[in-house]
Coordinates of C-alpha atoms in Angstrom, one line a residue:
M1 CA 0.0 0.0 0.0
R2 CA 2.8 2.4 0.9
A3 CA 4.6 1.6 -2.4
L4 CA 1.4 2.4 -4.4
L5 CA 1.0 5.7 -2.5
G6 CA 4.6 6.6 -3.4
L7 CA 4.0 5.7 -7.1
F8 CA 0.8 7.9 -7.1
C9 CA 2.7 10.8 -5.6
L10 CA 5.5 10.4 -8.2
L11 CA 3.0 10.4 -11.0
C12 CA 1.3 13.5 -9.7
S13 CA 4.7 15.2 -9.4
V14 CA 5.6 14.3 -13.0
G15 CA 2.2 15.6 -14.1
T16 CA 2.7 18.9 -12.3
W17 CA 6.3 19.4 -13.2
A18 CA 6.4 18.5 -16.9
N19 CA 9.4 20.7 -17.6
Q20 CA 12.5 22.1 -15.9
L21 CA 14.5 25.3 -16.2
E22 CA 18.1 24.1 -16.3
G23 CA 20.1 27.3 -16.8
I24 CA 20.1 30.9 -17.8
R25 CA 22.7 32.5 -20.1
I26 CA 23.0 36.2 -21.0
W27 CA 24.7 37.5 -24.2
P28 CA 25.0 41.3 -24.4
S29 CA 25.9 42.9 -27.7
P30 CA 26.1 46.5 -29.0
D31 CA 22.5 46.4 -30.2
S32 CA 20.7 44.1 -27.8
T33 CA 20.9 41.7 -25.0
R34 CA 19.9 38.0 -25.6
I35 CA 18.7 35.8 -22.7
V36 CA 18.7 32.1 -23.3
L37 CA 16.7 29.8 -21.0
D38 CA 17.9 26.2 -21.2
M39 CA 14.9 23.9 -20.8
Q40 CA 14.5 20.2 -20.3
G41 CA 11.6 20.0 -22.7
S42 CA 9.7 22.3 -25.2
P43 CA 8.6 25.4 -23.2
R44 CA 5.1 26.6 -22.8
F45 CA 5.4 30.3 -21.8
D46 CA 3.9 33.7 -21.5
H47 CA 5.5 37.1 -20.9
F48 CA 4.6 40.7 -20.2
M49 CA 6.3 44.0 -19.2
L50 CA 5.8 46.0 -16.0
N51 CA 6.8 49.6 -15.2
G52 CA 7.9 51.3 -12.1
P53 CA 10.5 49.8 -12.0
H54 CA 10.9 48.3 -15.5
R55 CA 10.5 44.5 -15.4
L56 CA 10.1 41.6 -17.8
V57 CA 8.1 38.8 -16.4
V58 CA 8.2 35.3 -18.0
D59 CA 5.8 32.6 -16.9
L60 CA 6.8 29.0 -17.7
A61 CA 3.9 26.6 -17.5
Q62 CA 4.3 23.3 -15.5
T63 CA 8.0 24.1 -14.9
R64 CA 10.3 23.9 -11.9
S65 CA 13.8 25.4 -11.6
Q66 CA 17.2 24.4 -10.3
V67 CA 18.9 27.6 -11.3
N68 CA 21.2 29.4 -8.9
F69 CA 20.8 33.1 -9.7
S70 CA 24.0 34.1 -8.1
A71 CA 26.0 31.8 -10.5
I72 CA 24.5 33.5 -13.6
K73 CA 27.1 35.6 -15.5
N74 CA 25.6 38.9 -16.4
S75 CA 27.6 41.7 -18.0
S76 CA 24.6 43.4 -19.6
E77 CA 24.0 47.0 -18.6
L78 CA 20.3 46.5 -19.3
I79 CA 19.6 43.7 -16.7
T80 CA 20.1 44.7 -13.1
R81 CA 18.7 41.7 -11.4
I82 CA 17.2 38.2 -12.0
R83 CA 14.8 36.6 -9.5
D84 CA 11.7 34.4 -9.3
S85 CA 8.3 35.4 -8.0
K86 CA 5.0 33.8 -7.1
P87 CA 3.4 32.4 -10.3
A88 CA -0.2 33.2 -11.4
Q89 CA -1.0 29.5 -11.9
P90 CA -0.1 26.6 -9.6
G91 CA 2.7 24.4 -11.0
S92 CA 4.1 27.3 -13.1
Y93 CA 7.4 29.1 -12.6
R94 CA 7.7 32.9 -12.8
L95 CA 11.0 34.6 -13.7
V96 CA 11.5 38.3 -13.3
F97 CA 14.2 40.4 -15.0
E98 CA 14.6 43.8 -13.6
L99 CA 15.7 46.3 -16.3
T100 CA 17.2 49.8 -16.5
T101 CA 14.8 50.9 -19.2
Q102 CA 11.6 50.0 -21.1
V103 CA 12.1 47.4 -23.9
K104 CA 10.0 45.5 -26.5
P105 CA 11.1 41.9 -26.0
V106 CA 11.1 39.3 -28.8
V107 CA 10.5 35.8 -27.3
F108 CA 10.7 32.6 -29.2
P109 CA 11.5 28.9 -28.5
L110 CA 14.3 26.9 -30.2
A111 CA 14.3 23.1 -30.8
P112 CA 17.3 21.1 -29.9
A113 CA 20.4 21.6 -32.1
G114 CA 24.0 20.6 -31.9
N115 CA 25.1 20.6 -28.2
Y116 CA 22.0 22.5 -27.1
G117 CA 18.6 21.1 -26.0
H118 CA 15.3 23.0 -25.8
R119 CA 15.7 26.7 -25.3
L120 CA 13.6 29.8 -24.9
V121 CA 15.3 32.8 -26.4
I122 CA 14.5 36.4 -25.3
D123 CA 15.9 39.3 -27.3
L124 CA 15.9 42.7 -25.7
P125 CA 16.7 45.4 -28.3
Y126 CA 18.1 48.6 -27.0
Q127 CA 16.0 51.7 -27.5
D128 CA 18.7 53.5 -29.4
Q129 CA 19.2 51.2 -32.5
S130 CA 21.9 53.4 -34.0
R131 CA 25.1 51.4 -34.0
K132 CA 27.9 53.2 -32.3
P133 CA 31.1 53.5 -34.4
E134 CA 33.6 51.0 -33.3
P135 CA 36.9 52.2 -31.9
A136 CA 39.1 51.7 -35.0
V137 CA 42.3 53.3 -36.2
H138 CA 41.1 56.0 -38.6
K139 CA 43.9 57.4 -40.7
L140 CA 43.3 60.9 -42.0
A141 CA 43.0 60.6 -45.8
P142 CA 44.3 63.3 -48.2
A143 CA 41.8 65.7 -49.6
G144 CA 39.7 64.1 -52.3
L145 CA 40.7 60.6 -51.5
R146 CA 39.3 57.9 -49.2
E147 CA 40.5 54.8 -47.5
L148 CA 39.6 51.4 -48.9
V149 CA 37.3 49.7 -46.3
V150 CA 37.4 46.0 -45.5
A151 CA 34.5 44.6 -43.4
I152 CA 35.6 41.5 -41.4
D153 CA 32.9 39.2 -40.2
A154 CA 33.9 36.8 -37.4
G155 CA 31.6 33.8 -37.9
H156 CA 29.1 32.7 -35.3
G157 CA 29.3 34.1 -31.7
G158 CA 27.3 34.2 -28.5
E159 CA 24.6 31.6 -28.4
D160 CA 25.9 30.2 -31.7
P161 CA 29.3 28.5 -31.0
G162 CA 29.8 27.3 -34.6
A163 CA 31.7 24.0 -35.0
V164 CA 33.1 22.3 -32.0
G165 CA 36.5 20.6 -32.2
P166 CA 37.5 17.2 -30.8
K167 CA 38.9 19.0 -27.7
K168 CA 35.7 21.0 -27.4
N169 CA 37.1 24.3 -28.7
H170 CA 34.5 26.5 -30.3
E171 CA 34.8 28.0 -33.8
K172 CA 33.4 31.3 -32.6
H173 CA 36.5 32.1 -30.5
I174 CA 38.9 31.2 -33.3
T175 CA 37.1 33.3 -35.9
L176 CA 37.0 36.3 -33.6
S177 CA 40.7 36.0 -32.8
I178 CA 41.7 35.8 -36.5
S179 CA 39.4 38.7 -37.4
R180 CA 40.9 40.9 -34.7
R181 CA 44.4 40.1 -35.9
L182 CA 43.4 40.9 -39.5
A183 CA 41.8 44.2 -38.5
E184 CA 44.9 45.2 -36.6
L185 CA 47.1 44.5 -39.7
I186 CA 44.7 46.3 -42.1
N187 CA 44.5 49.4 -39.8
K188 CA 48.3 49.7 -39.9
E189 CA 48.3 49.9 -43.7
P190 CA 48.1 53.4 -45.3
G191 CA 45.0 53.6 -47.4
L192 CA 43.2 50.7 -45.7
R193 CA 40.6 50.6 -42.9
A194 CA 39.0 47.6 -41.2
V195 CA 35.4 47.3 -39.8
L196 CA 34.4 44.3 -37.6
T197 CA 30.8 43.1 -37.7
R198 CA 31.2 41.8 -34.2
T199 CA 33.8 42.8 -31.6
G200 CA 32.9 40.4 -28.8
D201 CA 31.3 37.1 -28.0
Y202 CA 27.7 37.8 -29.1
Y203 CA 25.5 36.7 -32.0
V204 CA 24.8 38.9 -35.0
N205 CA 22.0 38.1 -37.4
L206 CA 23.3 36.9 -40.8
N207 CA 21.4 39.5 -42.7
Q208 CA 22.7 42.2 -40.3
R209 CA 26.3 41.4 -41.0
S210 CA 26.2 42.6 -44.6
E211 CA 24.1 45.6 -43.4
I212 CA 26.9 46.6 -41.0
A213 CA 29.4 46.3 -43.9
R214 CA 27.2 48.4 -46.1
K215 CA 26.7 51.2 -43.6
A216 CA 30.5 51.4 -43.2
G217 CA 30.9 51.9 -46.9
A218 CA 32.8 48.6 -47.3
D219 CA 34.5 47.8 -50.5
L220 CA 34.9 44.1 -49.5
L221 CA 33.4 41.7 -46.9
L222 CA 35.4 38.8 -45.6
S223 CA 33.6 36.3 -43.4
I224 CA 36.0 34.2 -41.3
H225 CA 35.1 30.6 -40.4
A226 CA 36.6 27.2 -39.5
D227 CA 35.4 24.1 -41.3
S228 CA 34.0 21.0 -39.8
V229 CA 33.0 17.5 -41.1
A230 CA 32.1 14.2 -39.3
N231 CA 35.3 12.6 -40.6
Q232 CA 38.4 14.0 -38.7
G233 CA 40.7 13.4 -41.7
P234 CA 40.1 16.5 -43.9
R235 CA 42.5 19.4 -43.4
G236 CA 43.3 22.8 -45.0
A237 CA 41.9 26.2 -45.8
S238 CA 39.5 27.2 -48.6
V239 CA 37.7 30.2 -50.0
W240 CA 34.0 30.3 -50.8
L241 CA 31.8 32.7 -52.8
L242 CA 28.1 32.9 -53.6
S243 CA 26.7 30.4 -56.1
S244 CA 24.7 31.7 -59.1
N245 CA 21.6 29.8 -57.9
R246 CA 21.7 31.7 -54.6
A247 CA 22.3 35.0 -56.4
N248 CA 19.2 34.4 -58.6
R249 CA 17.1 33.7 -55.6
E250 CA 18.3 36.7 -53.7
M251 CA 17.5 38.8 -56.8
A252 CA 13.8 38.2 -56.3
G253 CA 14.0 39.5 -52.7
W254 CA 15.9 42.7 -53.7
L255 CA 13.4 43.5 -56.4
E256 CA 10.7 43.8 -53.7
K257 CA 12.7 46.4 -51.9
Q258 CA 12.5 49.4 -54.3
E259 CA 12.7 51.9 -51.5
R260 CA 16.1 50.7 -50.2
Q261 CA 17.8 50.2 -53.5
S262 CA 19.0 53.8 -53.8
E263 CA 21.1 53.7 -50.7
L264 CA 22.3 50.1 -51.5
L265 CA 23.6 50.7 -55.0
G266 CA 25.0 54.2 -54.9
G267 CA 25.0 55.8 -58.3
V268 CA 23.1 52.9 -59.8
G269 CA 20.4 53.3 -57.1
E270 CA 19.8 56.9 -58.1
V271 CA 19.0 55.7 -61.6
I272 CA 16.8 53.0 -60.2
S273 CA 14.9 55.5 -58.2
Q274 CA 14.0 57.4 -61.4
T275 CA 12.6 54.3 -63.3
D276 CA 9.1 54.7 -61.7
G277 CA 9.3 51.1 -60.5
N278 CA 9.9 49.6 -63.9
P279 CA 10.7 46.0 -62.9
Y280 CA 12.6 45.1 -66.1
L281 CA 14.9 48.1 -65.9
T282 CA 15.4 47.6 -62.2
R283 CA 16.3 44.0 -62.7
T284 CA 18.8 45.0 -65.4
F285 CA 20.6 47.3 -63.0
L286 CA 20.6 44.8 -60.2
D287 CA 21.8 42.0 -62.5
L288 CA 24.8 44.2 -63.5
S289 CA 25.6 45.1 -59.9
M290 CA 25.4 41.5 -58.7
D291 CA 27.4 40.2 -61.7
R292 CA 30.1 42.8 -61.0
A293 CA 30.2 41.9 -57.3
R294 CA 30.5 38.2 -58.0
A295 CA 33.2 38.7 -60.7
D296 CA 35.2 40.8 -58.2
S297 CA 34.7 38.2 -55.5
Y298 CA 36.1 35.5 -57.7
A299 CA 39.1 37.6 -58.7
I300 CA 39.9 38.6 -55.1
S301 CA 39.6 35.0 -54.0
E302 CA 42.3 33.9 -56.4
H303 CA 44.7 36.5 -55.0
I304 CA 43.9 35.4 -51.4
L305 CA 44.3 31.7 -52.2
A306 CA 47.7 32.4 -53.8
E307 CA 48.9 34.1 -50.6
M308 CA 47.4 31.5 -48.3
A309 CA 49.1 28.7 -50.2
K310 CA 52.5 30.2 -49.2
V311 CA 51.9 29.8 -45.5
V312 CA 49.1 27.2 -44.8
R313 CA 47.8 24.0 -46.3
L314 CA 44.9 24.4 -48.7
H315 CA 42.0 22.0 -48.8
K316 CA 40.8 23.5 -52.2
R317 CA 43.1 25.4 -54.5
K318 CA 40.3 27.0 -56.4
P319 CA 37.5 29.1 -55.0
E320 CA 34.3 27.1 -54.2
H321 CA 30.7 28.2 -54.7
A322 CA 28.0 27.8 -52.1
S323 CA 24.6 29.1 -51.0
L324 CA 25.6 31.1 -48.0
A325 CA 23.5 33.9 -46.5
V326 CA 26.4 36.1 -45.4
L327 CA 27.6 36.3 -49.0
K328 CA 24.3 37.5 -50.5
S329 CA 24.9 41.2 -50.8
P330 CA 24.5 42.3 -54.4
D331 CA 26.7 45.4 -54.1
I332 CA 29.7 44.3 -52.0
P333 CA 32.2 41.7 -53.1
S334 CA 31.9 39.0 -50.4
L335 CA 34.0 36.0 -49.5
L336 CA 33.9 33.3 -46.8
I337 CA 37.3 32.2 -45.6
E338 CA 37.5 28.7 -44.1
A339 CA 40.7 29.0 -42.1
G340 CA 41.0 25.2 -41.6
F341 CA 39.2 22.2 -40.2
I342 CA 38.5 22.5 -36.5
S343 CA 37.2 18.9 -36.7
N344 CA 40.7 17.7 -37.5
P345 CA 42.6 17.2 -34.2
H346 CA 46.0 18.5 -35.6
E347 CA 44.4 21.5 -37.3
E348 CA 42.3 22.3 -34.2
Q349 CA 45.5 22.8 -32.2
L350 CA 47.0 24.9 -35.0
L351 CA 44.0 27.2 -35.2
L352 CA 44.4 27.9 -31.5
T353 CA 48.0 29.1 -31.8
S354 CA 48.8 32.8 -32.1
S355 CA 51.5 32.2 -34.7
H356 CA 49.1 30.2 -37.0
Q357 CA 46.3 32.8 -36.6
Q358 CA 48.8 35.5 -37.5
K359 CA 49.9 33.6 -40.6
I360 CA 46.4 33.4 -41.8
A361 CA 45.7 37.1 -41.1
R362 CA 48.9 38.2 -42.9
A363 CA 48.0 36.0 -45.9
L364 CA 44.6 37.6 -46.1
L365 CA 46.0 41.1 -45.9
N366 CA 48.6 40.3 -48.6
G367 CA 45.9 38.9 -50.9
I368 CA 43.7 42.0 -50.4
K369 CA 46.7 44.3 -51.2
S370 CA 47.7 42.2 -54.2
Y371 CA 44.3 42.5 -55.8
Y372 CA 43.7 46.1 -55.0
R373 CA 47.1 47.2 -56.2
Q374 CA 46.1 45.9 -59.6
N375 CA 42.4 47.0 -59.3
P376 CA 42.2 50.1 -57.0
P377 CA 38.8 51.7 -56.8
N378 CA 38.6 55.3 -58.1
G379 CA 39.0 58.0 -55.5
T380 CA 40.9 55.8 -53.0
M381 CA 44.4 56.3 -51.6
M382 CA 45.3 53.0 -53.1
A383 CA 44.5 54.3 -56.6
A384 CA 46.8 57.3 -55.9
K385 CA 49.6 55.1 -54.7
V386 CA 49.7 52.8 -57.7
A387 CA 49.3 55.2 -60.6
P388 CA 52.7 54.9 -62.4
G389 CA 54.3 58.1 -63.3
S390 CA 51.5 60.2 -61.9
S391 CA 51.3 62.6 -58.9
I392 CA 48.6 64.1 -56.9
R393 CA 48.5 67.5 -55.2
H394 CA 48.4 67.6 -51.5
T395 CA 47.7 70.7 -49.4
V396 CA 49.5 70.7 -46.1
R397 CA 47.1 70.9 -43.2
N398 CA 47.5 71.9 -39.6
G399 CA 49.4 69.2 -37.6
E400 CA 50.9 67.6 -40.6
S401 CA 54.6 66.9 -41.1
L402 CA 56.5 65.4 -44.0
S403 CA 56.8 62.1 -42.1
V404 CA 53.0 62.0 -41.5
I405 CA 52.3 62.8 -45.1
A406 CA 54.8 60.2 -46.3
K407 CA 53.2 57.5 -44.1
R408 CA 49.8 58.4 -45.3
Y409 CA 50.7 57.8 -49.0
G410 CA 53.0 54.9 -48.3
I411 CA 56.2 56.5 -49.7
S412 CA 59.4 57.8 -48.2
V413 CA 60.1 61.3 -46.9
N414 CA 63.1 61.6 -49.2
R415 CA 61.0 60.8 -52.2
I416 CA 58.6 63.6 -51.4
K417 CA 61.5 66.0 -50.9
G418 CA 63.2 65.0 -54.1
H419 CA 60.0 65.3 -56.1
N420 CA 59.3 68.7 -54.7
D421 CA 62.9 69.9 -54.6
L422 CA 62.7 70.5 -50.9
R423 CA 65.9 71.2 -49.0
S424 CA 64.3 71.0 -45.5
D425 CA 62.0 68.7 -43.6
V426 CA 59.9 71.7 -42.6
V427 CA 56.6 72.3 -44.3
R428 CA 54.0 75.0 -43.7
V429 CA 50.2 74.9 -43.5
G430 CA 48.7 75.6 -46.9
Q431 CA 51.9 74.5 -48.8
I432 CA 51.1 72.4 -51.9
L433 CA 53.1 69.3 -52.4
N434 CA 53.1 67.0 -55.5
I435 CA 53.0 63.4 -54.3
P436 CA 54.5 60.9 -56.7
G437 CA 52.7 57.7 -57.5
S438 CA 54.5 54.5 -56.4

């Protein structure tokens, strides 16, 4: 009789507590904070906001919790405290997130994937959605010229770890480290500037990555990844670009966004805005823009592969094509760089070392420079530097010295002095110098 009573109590307990909250993870980013609730089963939930003070309340039906709130890592400036409260319904569990400001949460469940089980994701977008400029090394460009901008996208991040190596190392950390190294090298080069799509361990939507590049006026987008397959044998780096099938599918989506095409396509966009929505003319301009971006992507990939072959093993010696969301921009040449196979034990260890990461970053920089020396965009410092036998006029500005000007153009002080017949290193504000092409 006692055994039957115990079994009855157990069945009642299982019926009441059909789910369990196993953990809470918080991922702050420049634009939002993401909260992830790790659940034992598929969550049934409700949520609402309260003011005075600002709070987000999440009710989890038929759920119990084993979460230790003091152990939760929280570096978000938006969330000040996490606690539980008395639920409205018996058997439910109520979570309360105390916030510094009012937000409009986006809440959705995720099914098990990879190393994760059931999850409830809560995105809290910041009220000010304007992305703050990242602290980068901005080198003052000469009058009438601009720097060539390279957007560097560190794959995965935050809730999305990417591939996981045999020793449990995450792709997201390797890609961010290589991206930071590449950005540092680029920002040391006169005429080049780097922009990172993410600067820390947080997730950036795939569509938003190309938007960040576009807003920065990027001439090129490189997305850094580390490959993975079930077989631990494959090794080596590769370079991928958008397949024509994906390009054709994306075209249909872009045609529906007449309003945004002007800002996306620069001068071409201005022409499109004057076509009165003519779909045939619009498609022609978009076709030309995307074809040019894909052709440039292929040409740049060949230069990068040639440089990478000098320092790392290649898995594919020719650029590969794939249907990848991060490469879909019709107006920016875009490449995905697989730095190696994290699924290979030997290469996993290599990808973790500073020296190997630096080799990859240096090869990418050399590939970029190699291509743009031969194909410099008009109006860039790179174009001024490579024009053989030509010179440009530079007006000396306040705070400039010959050494500063020489570094900006990537030539020596003596070359500027000789070209301008200068007997002294002293220059004056307003003085006009002829800068020889390299």
